[in-house]
Every structure is written in C-alpha cells, then in structure tokens.
GROMACS .gro file of C-alpha atoms in nm:
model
  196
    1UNK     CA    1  -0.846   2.192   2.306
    2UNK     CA    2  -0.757   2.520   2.199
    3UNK     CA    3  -0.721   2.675   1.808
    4UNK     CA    4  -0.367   2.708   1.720
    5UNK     CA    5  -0.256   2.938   1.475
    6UNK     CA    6  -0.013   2.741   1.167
    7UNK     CA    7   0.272   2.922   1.000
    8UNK     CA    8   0.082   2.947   0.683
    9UNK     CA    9  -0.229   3.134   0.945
   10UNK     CA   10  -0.485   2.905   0.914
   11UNK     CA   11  -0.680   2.823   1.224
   12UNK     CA   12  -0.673   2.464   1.337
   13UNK     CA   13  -0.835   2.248   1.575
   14UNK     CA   14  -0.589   2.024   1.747
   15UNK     CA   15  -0.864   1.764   1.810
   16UNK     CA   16  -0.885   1.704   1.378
   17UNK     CA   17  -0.456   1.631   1.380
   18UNK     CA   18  -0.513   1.258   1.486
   19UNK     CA   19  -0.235   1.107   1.310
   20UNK     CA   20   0.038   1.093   1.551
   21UNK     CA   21  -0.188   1.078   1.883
   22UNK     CA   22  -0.363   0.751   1.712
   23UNK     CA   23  -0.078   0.601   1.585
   24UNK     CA   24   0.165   0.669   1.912
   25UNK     CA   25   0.161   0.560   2.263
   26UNK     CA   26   0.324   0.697   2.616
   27UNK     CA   27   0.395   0.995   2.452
   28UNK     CA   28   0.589   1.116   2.721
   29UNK     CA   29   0.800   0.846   2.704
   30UNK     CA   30   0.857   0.872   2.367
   31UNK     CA   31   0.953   1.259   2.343
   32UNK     CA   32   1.118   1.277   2.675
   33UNK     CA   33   1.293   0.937   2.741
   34UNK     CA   34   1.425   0.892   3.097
   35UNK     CA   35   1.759   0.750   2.990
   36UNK     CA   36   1.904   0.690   2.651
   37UNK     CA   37   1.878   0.361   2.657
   38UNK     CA   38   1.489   0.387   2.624
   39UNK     CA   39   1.537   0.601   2.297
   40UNK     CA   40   1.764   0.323   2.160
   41UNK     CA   41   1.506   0.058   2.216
   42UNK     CA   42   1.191   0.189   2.286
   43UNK     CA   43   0.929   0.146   2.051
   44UNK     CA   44   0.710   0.449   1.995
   45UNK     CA   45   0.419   0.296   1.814
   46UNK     CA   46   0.182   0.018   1.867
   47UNK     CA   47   0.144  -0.190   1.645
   48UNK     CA   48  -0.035  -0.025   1.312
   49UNK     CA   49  -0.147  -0.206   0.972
   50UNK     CA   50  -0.026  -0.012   0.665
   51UNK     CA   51  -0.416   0.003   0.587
   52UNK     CA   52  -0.494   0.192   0.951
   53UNK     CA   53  -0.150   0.420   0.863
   54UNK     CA   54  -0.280   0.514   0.535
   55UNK     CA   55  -0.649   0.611   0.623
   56UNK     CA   56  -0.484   0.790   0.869
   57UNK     CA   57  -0.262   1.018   0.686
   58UNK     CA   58  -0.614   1.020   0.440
   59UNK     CA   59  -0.747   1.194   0.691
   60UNK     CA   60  -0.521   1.416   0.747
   61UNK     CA   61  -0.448   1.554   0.382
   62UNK     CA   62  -0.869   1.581   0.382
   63UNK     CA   63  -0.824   1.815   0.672
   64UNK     CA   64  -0.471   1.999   0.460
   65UNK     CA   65  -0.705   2.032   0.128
   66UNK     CA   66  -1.000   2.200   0.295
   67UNK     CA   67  -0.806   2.457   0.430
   68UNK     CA   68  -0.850   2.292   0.832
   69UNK     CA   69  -0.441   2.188   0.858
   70UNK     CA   70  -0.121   2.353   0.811
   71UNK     CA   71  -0.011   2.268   0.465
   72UNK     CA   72   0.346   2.224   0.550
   73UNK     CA   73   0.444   1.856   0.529
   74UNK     CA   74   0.755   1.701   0.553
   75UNK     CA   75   0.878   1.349   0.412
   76UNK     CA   76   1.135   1.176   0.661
   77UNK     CA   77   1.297   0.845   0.547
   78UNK     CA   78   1.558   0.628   0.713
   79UNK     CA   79   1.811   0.439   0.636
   80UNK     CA   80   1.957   0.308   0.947
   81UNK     CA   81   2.288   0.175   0.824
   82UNK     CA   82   2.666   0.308   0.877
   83UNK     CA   83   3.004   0.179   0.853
   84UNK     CA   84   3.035   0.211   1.211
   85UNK     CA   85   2.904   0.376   1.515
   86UNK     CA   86   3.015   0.760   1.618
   87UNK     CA   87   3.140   0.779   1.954
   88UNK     CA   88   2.830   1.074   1.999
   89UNK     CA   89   2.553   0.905   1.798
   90UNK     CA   90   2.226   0.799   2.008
   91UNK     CA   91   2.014   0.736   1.635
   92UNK     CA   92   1.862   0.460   1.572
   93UNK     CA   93   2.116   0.296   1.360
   94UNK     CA   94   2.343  -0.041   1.335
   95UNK     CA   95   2.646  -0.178   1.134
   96UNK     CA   96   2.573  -0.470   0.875
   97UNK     CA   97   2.688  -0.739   0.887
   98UNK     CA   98   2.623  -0.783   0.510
   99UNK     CA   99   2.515  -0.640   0.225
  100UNK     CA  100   2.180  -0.874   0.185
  101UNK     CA  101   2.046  -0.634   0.462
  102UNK     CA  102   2.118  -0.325   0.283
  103UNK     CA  103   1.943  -0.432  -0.016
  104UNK     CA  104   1.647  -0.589   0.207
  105UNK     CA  105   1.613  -0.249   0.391
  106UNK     CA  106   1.623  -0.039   0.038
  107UNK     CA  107   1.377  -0.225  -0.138
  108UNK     CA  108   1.114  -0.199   0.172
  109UNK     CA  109   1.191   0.142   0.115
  110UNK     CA  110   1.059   0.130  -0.228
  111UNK     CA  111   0.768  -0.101  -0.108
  112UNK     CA  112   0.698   0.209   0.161
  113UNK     CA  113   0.699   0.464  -0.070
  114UNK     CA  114   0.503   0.279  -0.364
  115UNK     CA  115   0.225   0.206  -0.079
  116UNK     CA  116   0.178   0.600   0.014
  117UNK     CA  117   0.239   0.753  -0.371
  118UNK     CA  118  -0.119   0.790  -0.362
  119UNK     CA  119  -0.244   0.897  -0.051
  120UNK     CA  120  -0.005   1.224  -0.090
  121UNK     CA  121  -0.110   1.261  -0.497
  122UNK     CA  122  -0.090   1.634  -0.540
  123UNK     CA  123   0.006   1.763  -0.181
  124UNK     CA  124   0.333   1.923  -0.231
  125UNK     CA  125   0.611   1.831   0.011
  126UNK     CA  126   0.775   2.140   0.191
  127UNK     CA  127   1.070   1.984   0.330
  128UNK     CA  128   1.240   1.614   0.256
  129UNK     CA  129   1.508   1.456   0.531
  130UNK     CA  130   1.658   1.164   0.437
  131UNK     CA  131   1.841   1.074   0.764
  132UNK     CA  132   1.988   0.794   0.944
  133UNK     CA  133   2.279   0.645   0.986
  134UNK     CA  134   2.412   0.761   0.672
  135UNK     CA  135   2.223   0.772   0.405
  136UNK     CA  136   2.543   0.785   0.157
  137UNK     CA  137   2.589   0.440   0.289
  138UNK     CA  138   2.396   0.290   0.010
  139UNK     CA  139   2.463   0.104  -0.252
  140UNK     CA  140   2.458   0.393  -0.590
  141UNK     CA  141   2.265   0.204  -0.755
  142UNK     CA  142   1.997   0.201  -0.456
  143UNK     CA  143   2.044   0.543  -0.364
  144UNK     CA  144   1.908   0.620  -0.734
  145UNK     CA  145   1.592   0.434  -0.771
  146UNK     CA  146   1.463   0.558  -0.392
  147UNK     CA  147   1.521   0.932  -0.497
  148UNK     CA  148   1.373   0.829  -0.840
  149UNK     CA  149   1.070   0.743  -0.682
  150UNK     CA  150   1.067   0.986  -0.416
  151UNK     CA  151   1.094   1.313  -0.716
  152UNK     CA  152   0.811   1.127  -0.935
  153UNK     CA  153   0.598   1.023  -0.649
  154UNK     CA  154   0.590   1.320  -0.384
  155UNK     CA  155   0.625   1.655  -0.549
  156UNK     CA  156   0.787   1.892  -0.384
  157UNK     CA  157   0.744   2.258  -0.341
  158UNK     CA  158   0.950   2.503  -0.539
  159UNK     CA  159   1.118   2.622  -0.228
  160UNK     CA  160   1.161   2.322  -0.011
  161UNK     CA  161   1.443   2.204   0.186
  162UNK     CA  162   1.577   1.913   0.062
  163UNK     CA  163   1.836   1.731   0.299
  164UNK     CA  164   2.030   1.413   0.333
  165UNK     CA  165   2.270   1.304   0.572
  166UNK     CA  166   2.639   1.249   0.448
  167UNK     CA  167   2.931   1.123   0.602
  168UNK     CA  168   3.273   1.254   0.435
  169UNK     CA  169   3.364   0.828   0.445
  170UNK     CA  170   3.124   0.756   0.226
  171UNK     CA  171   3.025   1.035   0.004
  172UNK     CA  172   3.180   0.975  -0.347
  173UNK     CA  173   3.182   1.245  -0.684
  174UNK     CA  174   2.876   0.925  -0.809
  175UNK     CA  175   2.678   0.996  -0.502
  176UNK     CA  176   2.739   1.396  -0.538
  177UNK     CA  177   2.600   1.404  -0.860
  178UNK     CA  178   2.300   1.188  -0.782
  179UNK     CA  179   2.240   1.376  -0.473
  180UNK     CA  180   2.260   1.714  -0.713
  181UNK     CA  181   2.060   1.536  -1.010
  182UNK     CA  182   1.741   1.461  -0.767
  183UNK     CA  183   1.731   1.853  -0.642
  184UNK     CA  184   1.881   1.757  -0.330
  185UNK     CA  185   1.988   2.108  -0.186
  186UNK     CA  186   2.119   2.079   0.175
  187UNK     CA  187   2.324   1.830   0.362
  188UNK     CA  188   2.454   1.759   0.677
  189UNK     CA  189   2.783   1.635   0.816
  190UNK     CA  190   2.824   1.511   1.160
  191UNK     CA  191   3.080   1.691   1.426
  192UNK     CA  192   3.338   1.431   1.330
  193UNK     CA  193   3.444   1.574   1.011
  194UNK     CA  194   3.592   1.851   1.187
  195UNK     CA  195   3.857   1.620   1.294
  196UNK     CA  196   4.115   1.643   0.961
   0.00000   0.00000   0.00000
C-alpha cells in the first residue's frame, strides 16, 4: 500500500491503520449498500469483545503518539431514539416503546465511555458528533451525566467541532443550556423544520 499524506502532513502507512479493516467485514457492503434496506439491517462488524476493540484503538493512539497517524480523531456516539420516524430518515434509529429502554440505552452509554476513558487518556478529540435519532430525545437528566463524562473523560481540542443532533420537538431552554454548559458549539436540524 501506498503512503498517504494526513491533513496535519505526516506520512502514514495505510497498512499500520488496522482498526476499522480488523474490526469490519464486506466492506463494500457496508459503505456502498445495494439497497437501503441492507443499511437498515446490515450489520457492519463481526462480532468483537470490548477487550479486542480496546487493544485495537491501543494500537492505534501508539501509532497517533509517535508521530505514524493523523492526529485528528473524532468521538461519534448514538443515541438511536426519536419520537417518531421522518418520512426521509434511513438512520439507524427506532421509537420506544418505553422509557425503561431509554434509560437502558443511556447508561450503556456511560458503561461505553467509562470502558475507553483510558485508552484515549491525553489524546485530544478534534471533533465530537453526538448523532442519532435525536439526541435531545433524552431524558435531561441523562443528557447531563453522558456529556459530564464525555468533557472529563475525552478532552477536546481548543478548536474542535462539537455537534449534536436536535430536533425543534424536543429541544427545550433545559436542554439549550446543557448543550451550551458542556461547550457544545454546533448543531444540526433536520430538513423538516423548514416546514413552519
């Protein structure tokens, strides 16, 4: 394989970035499904144990810290959960049917996060996307202690993008000011809030 050249100008050997092309299988599939029902379903991982995912992404910050990977990483969490279902959306999302699921979902969250605080100790984040379904779906009092732990856990850079998803249904003044309290500093609406 070739040398690529990263934004930041370092040289790196695609053979070291093993994350993803361990981790994922028919690739093709995965980035180019053939119909959309395959992205809906289709699983784009084998099977992994968190122990195999976080020697992995060990690895990988080895190869950021000596200088042989792009230092730009991004954090992406999900929360898969809306109201109800845009007539445009192909994400990977679903309407509860209660509330126990929400609170299920948010506190593997925290379990996910806790697990990979230290494999990222002192790489700063350049970007964070916390994406969905809508995000602004949570519970406040969720939403709070899985930004909490994302700020004291994964530092970000001074000059990072950091996103969430909103939907103007759910989005309250609470959930603007913890959004604003945790440095997030970019959001996103979907096409239907340009319907008044």
């Amino acid at each position: 394989m070739s040398l690529r050249r990263s934004r930041s100008g370092n040289n790196i050997d695609s053979k070291l970035l093993h994350f993803l092309t361990e981790i994922s299988y028919e690739e093709h599939e995965a980035y180019f499904p053939s119909d959309l029902e395959s992205y809906l379903g289709h699983s784009y991982f084998r099977p992994s144990s968190l122990e195999e995912v976080q020697e992995c992404w060990k690895g990988t910050i080895r190869l950021i810290r000596e200088g042989r990977a792009p230092r730009e990483i991004g954090l992406y969490l999900h929360w898969p959960f809306c109201p109800s279902r845009c007539l445009f959306c192909f994400c990977y999302m679903g309407v509860p049917d209660s509330t126990g699921i929400l609170q299920r979902h948010a506190q593997s969250l925290r379990a996910e996060l806790t697990a990979f605080a230290e494999v990222f100790q002192g790489v700063p984040f350049t970007s964070f996307y916390f994406g969905g379904g809508t995000p602004t779906f949570m519970p406040d009092a969720e939403l709070e202690s899985i930004l909490t732990l994302v700020r004291r856990d994964f530092p970000m850079d001074p000059v990072a993008d950091i996103c969430m998803e909103v939907s103007p249904v759910t989005v309250t003044d609470n959930k603007m000011d913890i959004l604003r309290a945790h440095g997030i500093n970019h959001i996103t609406l979907g096409v239907q809030t340009l319907d008044p």
